[in-house]
């Protein structure tokens, strides 16, 4: 390897500034010479500058641009610029780089921050309203096709429904079971801690029963399913959209709603109540285990207390919410999947959005149910 | 001609699991040459390119690029060598969250820092060099057409003034006018920057127009020769490839 690039300032002669470039004038060696050259003070009084390149071995685009910048600076300062000792091929190369022009466009102006904030707020509001409108539209279309296919059950795709039930239900059993068991443990521990102060340990069973059966069991299950299956629906349908499979279906006269959306919705609506029931049971087992370990409430006592104070209605009030949550999760998952545009990047973005929206909807629906049940004195 | 080849591959073997893709490939690419690599779909053209630039491990064989034996290099040597080649992937593979200018800048940032004004000038020059309009510098890849994305990808590949340019199907997906403009651009860059070009292609027009030699990947081996010689090779696939109706349309073998 030859020496790296060097820049030398030679003594000036007859008012001529003399610089010398030597070595490899290439982009990877420029760092040491570019800054001194850029910062080199040019006299305001005119005169001339000679850049000696006799000892320059190579010249690449970046090096040529560096020299051309110096040339322009000299021209602007009214200084005569000349190169000496340039190899023939390097001179041609420099001329070529000079010829490709230096047209530049300024970066787009940065808008005023307050105006930009206002603009973004307005834009976001419009997007939100448009999205609510679109989701309502999708909900309407879905309702109509669902009612139609319930009237013609032979058009339901049983195989697909079963496959999706396996994916969203059976395959979710381990994670749903583990998490609800742990939630049961945590609730029992916190309840026991407080109730022990009043000597009312046994009431922890009532607290566990009511909170798990009415709220926690179904809510935890719905949130896990939204993160696990709602996102999967968006990703699956979105990937099909990117691959133009949806376009192919439409071109063949197949309805994506019937083939892709309906089976997922039916599967989730049928599965989520079962999953929620399973979560209720494992959470109660977790609570009972904790009661036995930290409060010495035996499993028999736990069951007796549970039987005496918890009514079947409590369980049903919890489970009746499941199909509604399931519908919301599946609908949002499929809707966002169908909204995917050409790029793979939008699959990722909309999958995130789908999870956020479906969890939001689940909790909002839960609040709505609370109000309804309170009014009905359930 | 005493100068050693820029790329030298000897006895390359590569496999996916038990599936043998290349079985003893030898290839030399000389400085300043444009070499086209062709082969049937799935014959491992892109795999060969990926092996050459070290994105895929090889099972056996020896790859030497610019005098460095890939696979036996330390991290620093490998990094330096990577600055001496540019790669254009099929659809440009531009970083979608960055503008075209930033895509080029990120390549320049690997080097010791240069003055900002000089970097801006270099970016604009590269964009002009590949024939993009000056305002493309502030655009995001999603705002460009397919042909412009390829040019932008090429500008990024050229950011560090590489000696070798690897192109993966540079003209695929371009209309014939765009494709021949791209061919012209490659020729022009080879002329002005002294590049060595290794291109995987399906485009029979590009082969005829800009490639000095052609490497044909058949039966897991390479046949490398100039086009007139390849036309006389009796191997059935090679014969069909260069004597098919599409070749005649490109005025090959007439």
Coordinates of C-alpha atoms in Angstrom, one line a residue, chain A residues 6-269:
Chain A
X6 CA -1.1 14.2 2.7
X7 CA -1.7 17.9 2.4
X8 CA 1.3 20.2 2.5
X9 CA 1.4 24.0 2.5
X10 CA 4.4 25.0 0.5
X11 CA 6.0 28.5 1.0
X12 CA 4.3 30.9 -1.3
X13 CA 6.2 32.5 -4.1
X14 CA 5.4 35.8 -5.9
X15 CA 2.1 36.0 -4.1
X16 CA 1.1 32.6 -5.2
X17 CA -0.3 30.2 -2.6
X18 CA 1.0 26.8 -3.2
X19 CA -0.5 23.6 -1.8
X20 CA 0.5 20.1 -2.5
X21 CA -1.6 16.9 -2.4
X22 CA 0.1 13.6 -2.3
X23 CA -0.6 9.9 -1.7
X24 CA -4.0 8.4 -2.2
X25 CA -6.6 11.0 -2.6
X26 CA -9.5 8.6 -1.8
X27 CA -12.5 8.8 0.4
X28 CA -11.2 6.6 3.1
X29 CA -8.0 8.7 3.6
X30 CA -9.7 12.1 3.2
X31 CA -10.4 12.7 6.9
X32 CA -7.0 14.0 7.6
X33 CA -6.7 16.4 4.7
X34 CA -10.3 17.5 4.0
X35 CA -10.8 19.6 7.2
X36 CA -7.5 21.6 6.9
X37 CA -8.3 22.2 3.2
X38 CA -11.8 23.4 3.9
X39 CA -10.6 25.6 6.7
X40 CA -7.7 27.0 4.7
X41 CA -8.0 30.8 4.9
X42 CA -8.0 32.4 1.5
X43 CA -6.7 35.9 1.2
X44 CA -9.3 38.6 0.4
X45 CA -6.9 40.4 -1.9
X46 CA -7.1 38.0 -4.9
X47 CA -3.9 36.5 -6.3
X48 CA -3.5 32.9 -7.3
X49 CA -3.4 29.4 -5.9
X50 CA -1.6 26.4 -7.3
X51 CA -2.4 22.9 -6.2
X52 CA 0.4 20.6 -6.9
X53 CA -0.7 17.0 -7.5
X54 CA 2.5 15.5 -8.9
X55 CA 2.8 13.1 -6.0
X56 CA -0.9 12.2 -5.9
X57 CA -1.1 8.5 -6.8
X58 CA -4.9 8.0 -7.1
X59 CA -8.0 10.2 -7.2
X60 CA -11.5 9.1 -6.6
X61 CA -14.9 10.8 -6.7
X62 CA -14.7 12.1 -3.2
X63 CA -11.2 13.4 -3.7
X64 CA -12.2 15.1 -6.9
X65 CA -15.2 16.8 -5.2
X66 CA -12.9 18.1 -2.5
X67 CA -10.6 19.7 -5.1
X68 CA -13.6 21.1 -7.0
X69 CA -14.9 22.6 -3.8
X70 CA -11.5 24.4 -3.4
X71 CA -11.8 25.5 -7.0
X72 CA -15.2 27.0 -6.3
X73 CA -14.1 28.7 -3.2
X74 CA -11.2 30.3 -5.1
X75 CA -13.5 31.4 -7.8
X76 CA -15.8 33.0 -5.3
X77 CA -12.9 34.8 -3.7
X78 CA -11.6 36.0 -7.0
X79 CA -8.4 33.9 -6.8
X80 CA -7.0 32.2 -9.9
X81 CA -7.0 28.5 -9.2
X82 CA -4.8 26.1 -11.1
X83 CA -3.7 22.5 -10.8
X84 CA -0.3 21.3 -11.7
X85 CA 1.3 17.9 -12.2
X86 CA -2.0 16.2 -12.6
X87 CA -1.9 12.8 -14.4
X88 CA -3.7 12.7 -17.7
X89 CA -6.3 10.1 -16.5
X90 CA -6.9 12.0 -13.3
X91 CA -7.4 15.3 -15.2
X92 CA -10.0 13.5 -17.4
X93 CA -11.7 12.1 -14.4
X94 CA -11.8 15.5 -12.7
X95 CA -13.4 17.0 -15.8
X96 CA -16.0 14.2 -15.8
X97 CA -16.9 14.9 -12.2
X98 CA -17.1 18.6 -12.9
X99 CA -19.4 17.9 -15.8
X100 CA -22.0 16.0 -13.8
X101 CA -23.0 19.3 -12.4
X102 CA -23.6 20.6 -8.9
X103 CA -27.3 21.2 -9.0
X104 CA -28.6 21.1 -5.4
X105 CA -32.0 21.4 -3.9
X106 CA -32.4 22.8 -0.4
X107 CA -33.9 20.5 2.1
X108 CA -37.7 21.1 2.6
X109 CA -38.3 23.9 5.0
X110 CA -39.0 22.9 8.6
X111 CA -42.4 24.1 9.6
X112 CA -43.1 26.3 12.6
X113 CA -43.4 23.9 15.6
X114 CA -46.7 25.3 16.9
X115 CA -48.2 25.2 13.4
X116 CA -46.9 21.7 12.9
X117 CA -48.4 20.6 16.2
X118 CA -51.8 22.0 15.2
X119 CA -51.5 20.4 11.8
X120 CA -50.6 17.1 13.3
X121 CA -53.5 17.3 15.8
X122 CA -55.9 18.1 13.1
X123 CA -54.6 15.3 10.9
X124 CA -54.8 12.8 13.7
X125 CA -58.3 13.9 14.6
X126 CA -59.5 13.4 11.0
X127 CA -57.7 10.0 10.8
X128 CA -59.4 9.0 14.1
X129 CA -62.8 10.0 12.9
X130 CA -62.3 8.3 9.5
X131 CA -61.1 5.1 11.2
X132 CA -64.1 5.0 13.5
X133 CA -66.4 5.5 10.5
X134 CA -64.6 2.7 8.6
X135 CA -64.7 0.3 11.6
X136 CA -68.4 0.9 12.0
X137 CA -68.8 0.3 8.2
X138 CA -66.8 -2.9 8.5
X139 CA -69.0 -3.9 11.5
X140 CA -72.1 -3.3 9.5
X141 CA -70.9 -5.3 6.5
X142 CA -69.7 -8.1 8.8
X143 CA -73.1 -8.2 10.6
X144 CA -75.0 -8.6 7.4
X145 CA -72.8 -11.4 6.0
X146 CA -72.7 -13.2 9.4
X147 CA -76.5 -13.2 9.5
X148 CA -76.7 -14.4 5.9
X149 CA -74.4 -17.3 6.6
X150 CA -76.2 -18.2 9.8
X151 CA -79.3 -18.6 7.6
X152 CA -77.3 -20.8 5.2
X153 CA -75.1 -22.8 7.6
X154 CA -73.9 -25.0 4.8
X155 CA -71.8 -22.0 3.5
X156 CA -69.9 -21.8 6.8
X157 CA -66.4 -23.2 6.4
X158 CA -66.3 -25.8 9.2
X159 CA -62.8 -27.0 8.5
X160 CA -61.3 -23.5 8.6
X161 CA -63.3 -22.7 11.8
X162 CA -61.9 -25.8 13.5
X163 CA -58.3 -24.9 12.4
X164 CA -58.6 -21.4 13.8
X165 CA -60.2 -22.7 17.0
X166 CA -57.2 -24.9 17.5
X167 CA -54.8 -22.0 16.9
X168 CA -56.6 -19.5 19.1
X169 CA -57.9 -21.8 21.8
X170 CA -56.1 -25.1 22.2
X171 CA -52.6 -23.6 21.5
X172 CA -53.3 -20.8 24.0
X173 CA -54.1 -23.1 26.9
X174 CA -50.6 -23.2 28.4
X175 CA -50.0 -19.4 28.5
X176 CA -53.6 -18.6 29.6
X177 CA -53.4 -21.2 32.3
X178 CA -50.0 -20.1 33.6
X179 CA -50.9 -16.4 33.7
X180 CA -54.3 -16.8 35.3
X181 CA -52.9 -19.2 37.9
X182 CA -50.3 -16.5 38.8
X183 CA -53.0 -13.8 38.9
X184 CA -55.0 -16.0 41.3
X185 CA -51.9 -16.3 43.5
X186 CA -51.3 -12.6 43.5
X187 CA -54.9 -11.7 44.3
X188 CA -55.1 -14.2 47.1
X189 CA -51.9 -12.9 48.6
X190 CA -52.9 -9.3 48.5
X191 CA -56.4 -10.0 49.8
X192 CA -55.1 -12.2 52.6
X193 CA -52.7 -9.5 53.7
X194 CA -55.4 -7.0 54.3
X195 CA -58.1 -9.3 55.6
X196 CA -55.8 -10.9 58.2
X197 CA -55.8 -7.6 60.0
X198 CA -59.5 -8.0 60.7
X199 CA -59.3 -11.8 61.4
X200 CA -61.6 -12.3 58.4
X201 CA -59.3 -14.5 56.4
X202 CA -62.1 -16.7 55.1
X203 CA -63.6 -13.7 53.2
X204 CA -60.6 -13.9 50.8
X205 CA -62.5 -16.7 49.2
X206 CA -65.4 -14.4 48.5
X207 CA -63.2 -11.7 47.1
X208 CA -61.4 -14.2 44.9
X209 CA -64.6 -15.8 43.6
X210 CA -66.3 -12.5 42.8
X211 CA -63.4 -10.7 41.3
X212 CA -62.1 -13.6 39.2
X213 CA -65.4 -14.9 37.9
X214 CA -66.9 -11.5 37.2
X215 CA -63.9 -9.6 35.9
X216 CA -60.3 -10.8 36.1
X217 CA -60.7 -14.2 34.4
X218 CA -62.4 -12.9 31.3
X219 CA -60.4 -9.7 31.1
X220 CA -57.0 -11.4 31.4
X221 CA -58.0 -14.0 28.8
X222 CA -59.3 -11.4 26.4
X223 CA -56.1 -9.3 26.7
X224 CA -53.9 -12.4 26.1
X225 CA -56.0 -13.4 23.1
X226 CA -55.9 -9.9 21.7
X227 CA -52.1 -9.9 21.9
X228 CA -51.8 -13.4 20.7
X229 CA -54.5 -14.0 18.2
X230 CA -55.8 -10.6 17.2
X231 CA -52.2 -9.7 16.1
X232 CA -51.9 -13.1 14.3
X233 CA -55.1 -12.3 12.3
X234 CA -53.7 -9.0 11.2
X235 CA -50.4 -10.4 10.3
X236 CA -51.9 -13.4 8.4
X237 CA -54.4 -11.4 6.4
X238 CA -51.9 -8.5 6.0
X239 CA -49.3 -10.8 4.5
X240 CA -51.9 -12.2 2.1
X241 CA -52.6 -8.7 1.1
X242 CA -49.0 -7.9 0.5
X243 CA -48.7 -11.1 -1.6
X244 CA -51.7 -9.9 -3.6
X245 CA -53.5 -13.1 -2.5
X246 CA -56.6 -11.0 -1.5
X247 CA -56.6 -9.5 -5.0
X248 CA -56.4 -12.9 -6.5
X249 CA -59.4 -14.0 -4.4
X250 CA -61.4 -11.0 -5.5
X251 CA -60.4 -11.6 -9.1
X252 CA -61.6 -15.2 -8.8
X253 CA -64.9 -14.1 -7.3
X254 CA -64.2 -15.4 -3.8
X255 CA -65.2 -13.2 -0.9
X256 CA -62.3 -12.5 1.5
X257 CA -65.0 -11.8 4.2
X258 CA -66.5 -15.3 3.7
X259 CA -63.2 -17.1 3.4
X260 CA -60.9 -15.2 5.7
X261 CA -62.8 -13.1 8.1
X262 CA -65.9 -15.2 9.0
X263 CA -64.0 -18.4 10.0
X264 CA -61.8 -16.3 12.3
X265 CA -64.7 -14.5 13.9
X266 CA -66.7 -17.7 14.5
X267 CA -63.7 -19.5 15.8
X268 CA -62.9 -16.8 18.3
X269 CA -66.5 -16.2 19.4

